[in-house]
PDB file of C-alpha atoms in Angstrom:
ATOM      1  CA  MET A   1      51.780-135.496 118.330  1.00  0.00           C
ATOM      2  CA  GLY A   2      51.942-132.524 115.963  1.00  0.00           C
ATOM      3  CA  SER A   3      48.985-130.232 115.407  1.00  0.00           C
ATOM      4  CA  ARG A   4      45.469-131.287 114.466  1.00  0.00           C
ATOM      5  CA  LEU A   5      42.601-129.321 112.861  1.00  0.00           C
ATOM      6  CA  ASN A   6      39.038-130.648 113.182  1.00  0.00           C
ATOM      7  CA  PRO A   7      35.423-129.619 113.783  1.00  0.00           C
ATOM      8  CA  TYR A   8      34.189-129.224 117.368  1.00  0.00           C
ATOM      9  CA  LEU A   9      30.422-129.494 117.819  1.00  0.00           C
ATOM     10  CA  SER A  10      28.305-128.142 120.689  1.00  0.00           C
ATOM     11  CA  PHE A  11      25.148-129.863 121.859  1.00  0.00           C
ATOM     12  CA  ALA A  12      22.194-128.923 124.073  1.00  0.00           C
ATOM     13  CA  GLY A  13      22.597-131.754 126.596  1.00  0.00           C
ATOM     14  CA  ASP A  14      22.711-134.731 124.236  1.00  0.00           C
ATOM     15  CA  ALA A  15      26.423-134.811 123.349  1.00  0.00           C
ATOM     16  CA  ARG A  16      26.867-138.365 124.620  1.00  0.00           C
ATOM     17  CA  GLN A  17      24.065-139.671 122.394  1.00  0.00           C
ATOM     18  CA  ALA A  18      25.333-137.673 119.401  1.00  0.00           C
ATOM     19  CA  MET A  19      28.948-138.765 119.773  1.00  0.00           C
ATOM     20  CA  GLU A  20      27.871-142.409 120.208  1.00  0.00           C
ATOM     21  CA  PHE A  21      25.790-142.060 117.036  1.00  0.00           C
ATOM     22  CA  TYR A  22      28.796-140.688 115.114  1.00  0.00           C
ATOM     23  CA  GLN A  23      30.858-143.588 116.429  1.00  0.00           C
ATOM     24  CA  GLN A  24      28.257-145.973 114.980  1.00  0.00           C
ATOM     25  CA  VAL A  25      28.417-144.112 111.660  1.00  0.00           C
ATOM     26  CA  PHE A  26      32.212-143.765 111.320  1.00  0.00           C
ATOM     27  CA  GLY A  27      33.568-146.421 113.698  1.00  0.00           C
ATOM     28  CA  GLY A  28      36.648-145.653 115.762  1.00  0.00           C
ATOM     29  CA  THR A  29      37.422-144.965 119.383  1.00  0.00           C
ATOM     30  CA  LEU A  30      35.313-142.561 121.440  1.00  0.00           C
ATOM     31  CA  THR A  31      36.610-140.989 124.650  1.00  0.00           C
ATOM     32  CA  VAL A  32      34.497-138.700 126.827  1.00  0.00           C
ATOM     33  CA  ASN A  33      35.065-136.626 129.943  1.00  0.00           C
ATOM     34  CA  THR A  34      32.240-135.185 132.004  1.00  0.00           C
ATOM     35  CA  PHE A  35      31.877-131.844 133.749  1.00  0.00           C
ATOM     36  CA  GLY A  36      31.785-133.807 137.020  1.00  0.00           C
ATOM     37  CA  GLU A  37      35.261-135.210 136.376  1.00  0.00           C
ATOM     38  CA  TYR A  38      36.697-131.688 136.121  1.00  0.00           C
ATOM     39  CA  GLY A  39      34.454-129.751 138.478  1.00  0.00           C
ATOM     40  CA  LYS A  40      31.845-130.506 141.063  1.00  0.00           C
ATOM     41  CA  PRO A  41      30.725-134.142 140.878  1.00  0.00           C
ATOM     42  CA  ASP A  42      27.385-133.240 142.515  1.00  0.00           C
ATOM     43  CA  ALA A  43      26.502-130.368 140.130  1.00  0.00           C
ATOM     44  CA  PRO A  44      23.355-130.793 137.982  1.00  0.00           C
ATOM     45  CA  GLU A  45      25.462-130.997 134.799  1.00  0.00           C
ATOM     46  CA  ALA A  46      28.056-133.418 136.288  1.00  0.00           C
ATOM     47  CA  ASP A  47      27.106-136.237 133.897  1.00  0.00           C
ATOM     48  CA  LYS A  48      27.101-134.010 130.793  1.00  0.00           C
ATOM     49  CA  ILE A  49      30.025-134.162 128.374  1.00  0.00           C
ATOM     50  CA  MET A  50      32.725-131.529 128.857  1.00  0.00           C
ATOM     51  CA  HIS A  51      34.843-133.017 126.063  1.00  0.00           C
ATOM     52  CA  GLY A  52      34.359-135.918 123.703  1.00  0.00           C
ATOM     53  CA  MET A  53      36.659-137.076 120.917  1.00  0.00           C
ATOM     54  CA  LEU A  54      36.055-139.649 118.215  1.00  0.00           C
ATOM     55  CA  GLU A  55      39.123-140.866 116.309  1.00  0.00           C
ATOM     56  CA  THR A  56      38.565-143.224 113.397  1.00  0.00           C
ATOM     57  CA  GLY A  57      40.693-145.636 111.429  1.00  0.00           C
ATOM     58  CA  SER A  58      40.091-143.465 108.363  1.00  0.00           C
ATOM     59  CA  GLY A  59      41.899-140.573 110.026  1.00  0.00           C
ATOM     60  CA  PHE A  60      38.754-138.607 110.945  1.00  0.00           C
ATOM     61  CA  THR A  61      38.650-136.688 114.216  1.00  0.00           C
ATOM     62  CA  LEU A  62      35.410-135.249 115.541  1.00  0.00           C
ATOM     63  CA  MET A  63      35.140-133.489 118.877  1.00  0.00           C
ATOM     64  CA  GLY A  64      32.018-132.438 120.730  1.00  0.00           C
ATOM     65  CA  ALA A  65      30.611-131.380 124.076  1.00  0.00           C
ATOM     66  CA  ASP A  66      27.479-130.237 125.838  1.00  0.00           C
ATOM     67  CA  THR A  67      27.157-126.462 126.021  1.00  0.00           C
ATOM     68  CA  PRO A  68      28.627-125.411 129.395  1.00  0.00           C
ATOM     69  CA  PRO A  69      26.385-123.898 132.052  1.00  0.00           C
ATOM     70  CA  GLY A  70      25.974-120.162 131.528  1.00  0.00           C
ATOM     71  CA  MET A  71      26.572-120.336 127.777  1.00  0.00           C
ATOM     72  CA  GLU A  72      23.798-120.233 125.187  1.00  0.00           C
ATOM     73  CA  HIS A  73      23.279-123.099 122.741  1.00  0.00           C
ATOM     74  CA  VAL A  74      22.311-121.693 119.334  1.00  0.00           C
ATOM     75  CA  PRO A  75      21.482-124.307 116.677  1.00  0.00           C
ATOM     76  CA  GLY A  76      23.200-123.392 113.430  1.00  0.00           C
ATOM     77  CA  ASN A  77      26.003-121.688 115.350  1.00  0.00           C
ATOM     78  CA  ASN A  78      26.951-124.719 117.416  1.00  0.00           C
ATOM     79  CA  PHE A  79      30.374-125.478 115.988  1.00  0.00           C
ATOM     80  CA  SER A  80      33.970-124.307 116.258  1.00  0.00           C
ATOM     81  CA  VAL A  81      37.135-125.237 114.477  1.00  0.00           C
ATOM     82  CA  SER A  82      39.581-126.874 116.881  1.00  0.00           C
ATOM     83  CA  LEU A  83      43.357-126.588 116.692  1.00  0.00           C
ATOM     84  CA  SER A  84      45.158-128.830 119.160  1.00  0.00           C
ATOM     85  CA  GLY A  85      48.503-130.418 119.759  1.00  0.00           C
ATOM     86  CA  ASP A  86      51.746-130.141 121.686  1.00  0.00           C
ATOM     87  CA  ASP A  87      53.724-127.708 119.515  1.00  0.00           C
ATOM     88  CA  GLU A  88      53.308-124.653 121.715  1.00  0.00           C
ATOM     89  CA  ALA A  89      55.147-122.200 119.455  1.00  0.00           C
ATOM     90  CA  GLU A  90      53.175-123.235 116.377  1.00  0.00           C
ATOM     91  CA  LEU A  91      49.791-123.156 118.120  1.00  0.00           C
ATOM     92  CA  ARG A  92      50.467-119.824 119.850  1.00  0.00           C
ATOM     93  CA  ALA A  93      51.410-118.335 116.465  1.00  0.00           C
ATOM     94  CA  TYR A  94      48.111-119.567 114.998  1.00  0.00           C
ATOM     95  CA  TRP A  95      46.261-118.114 117.999  1.00  0.00           C
ATOM     96  CA  GLU A  96      47.869-114.694 117.565  1.00  0.00           C
ATOM     97  CA  LYS A  97      46.914-114.546 113.900  1.00  0.00           C
ATOM     98  CA  LEU A  98      43.387-115.917 114.365  1.00  0.00           C
ATOM     99  CA  SER A  99      42.531-113.639 117.288  1.00  0.00           C
ATOM    100  CA  ALA A 100      44.012-110.481 115.705  1.00  0.00           C
ATOM    101  CA  ASP A 101      41.175-108.164 114.654  1.00  0.00           C
ATOM    102  CA  GLY A 102      38.695-110.690 116.056  1.00  0.00           C
ATOM    103  CA  SER A 103      37.287-111.219 119.539  1.00  0.00           C
ATOM    104  CA  VAL A 104      38.583-113.375 122.386  1.00  0.00           C
ATOM    105  CA  ALA A 105      35.974-115.246 124.428  1.00  0.00           C
ATOM    106  CA  VAL A 106      38.472-117.216 126.557  1.00  0.00           C
ATOM    107  CA  PRO A 107      42.091-115.993 126.751  1.00  0.00           C
ATOM    108  CA  LEU A 108      44.774-118.511 125.814  1.00  0.00           C
ATOM    109  CA  GLU A 109      45.847-119.635 129.302  1.00  0.00           C
ATOM    110  CA  ARG A 110      46.123-122.694 131.537  1.00  0.00           C
ATOM    111  CA  GLN A 111      42.784-124.336 132.317  1.00  0.00           C
ATOM    112  CA  MET A 112      41.542-126.656 135.084  1.00  0.00           C
ATOM    113  CA  TRP A 113      42.310-129.770 133.022  1.00  0.00           C
ATOM    114  CA  GLY A 114      45.973-128.735 132.794  1.00  0.00           C
ATOM    115  CA  ASP A 115      46.267-127.646 129.154  1.00  0.00           C
ATOM    116  CA  VAL A 116      46.612-124.136 127.765  1.00  0.00           C
ATOM    117  CA  PHE A 117      43.327-123.305 126.016  1.00  0.00           C
ATOM    118  CA  GLY A 118      41.611-120.330 124.425  1.00  0.00           C
ATOM    119  CA  MET A 119      38.553-119.487 122.345  1.00  0.00           C
ATOM    120  CA  CYS A 120      38.273-116.690 119.821  1.00  0.00           C
ATOM    121  CA  THR A 121      36.242-115.637 116.817  1.00  0.00           C
ATOM    122  CA  ASP A 122      38.273-114.486 113.841  1.00  0.00           C
ATOM    123  CA  ARG A 123      37.540-111.334 111.868  1.00  0.00           C
ATOM    124  CA  PHE A 124      35.349-113.346 109.484  1.00  0.00           C
ATOM    125  CA  GLY A 125      33.080-114.630 112.266  1.00  0.00           C
ATOM    126  CA  ILE A 126      34.504-118.162 112.482  1.00  0.00           C
ATOM    127  CA  PRO A 127      34.853-119.512 116.042  1.00  0.00           C
ATOM    128  CA  TRP A 128      38.171-121.204 116.943  1.00  0.00           C
ATOM    129  CA  MET A 129      39.348-123.251 119.911  1.00  0.00           C
ATOM    130  CA  VAL A 130      43.096-123.694 120.524  1.00  0.00           C
ATOM    131  CA  ASN A 131      44.337-126.313 122.986  1.00  0.00           C
ATOM    132  CA  ILE A 132      48.037-126.827 123.758  1.00  0.00           C
ATOM    133  CA  THR A 133      48.841-130.058 125.599  1.00  0.00           C
ATOM    134  CA  GLY A 134      51.893-130.805 127.703  1.00  0.00           C
ATOM    135  CA  THR A 135      52.894-127.228 128.498  1.00  0.00           C
TER     136      THR A 135
END
């Protein structure tokens, strides 16, 4: 698969509607997973989007999700840059450089969906998400 760099948007409960709108704008294939699929299916946020990805024929990739329970949604600060792929060595090297002199919100480690994932903010205040598949 190689590595991919793209924006990742956070929404205040309307991620499904937003991602469907972007699909209408750009075309492509939209896949979504809910919090219920990866947690408690009877939780209040079970139908909210944990991860959505739009891939277009033009080569655009846009990811988005509803803000998880317990995290604050701040309009204007509701984006991250996503790095993802299956090249573990490459992505871990990016993580080390991006998180150095920054702050780590989620350590780069295996998550409930099976991938290795971490979130950090670099020393310039830019939020990053790194997801390593197939490890």
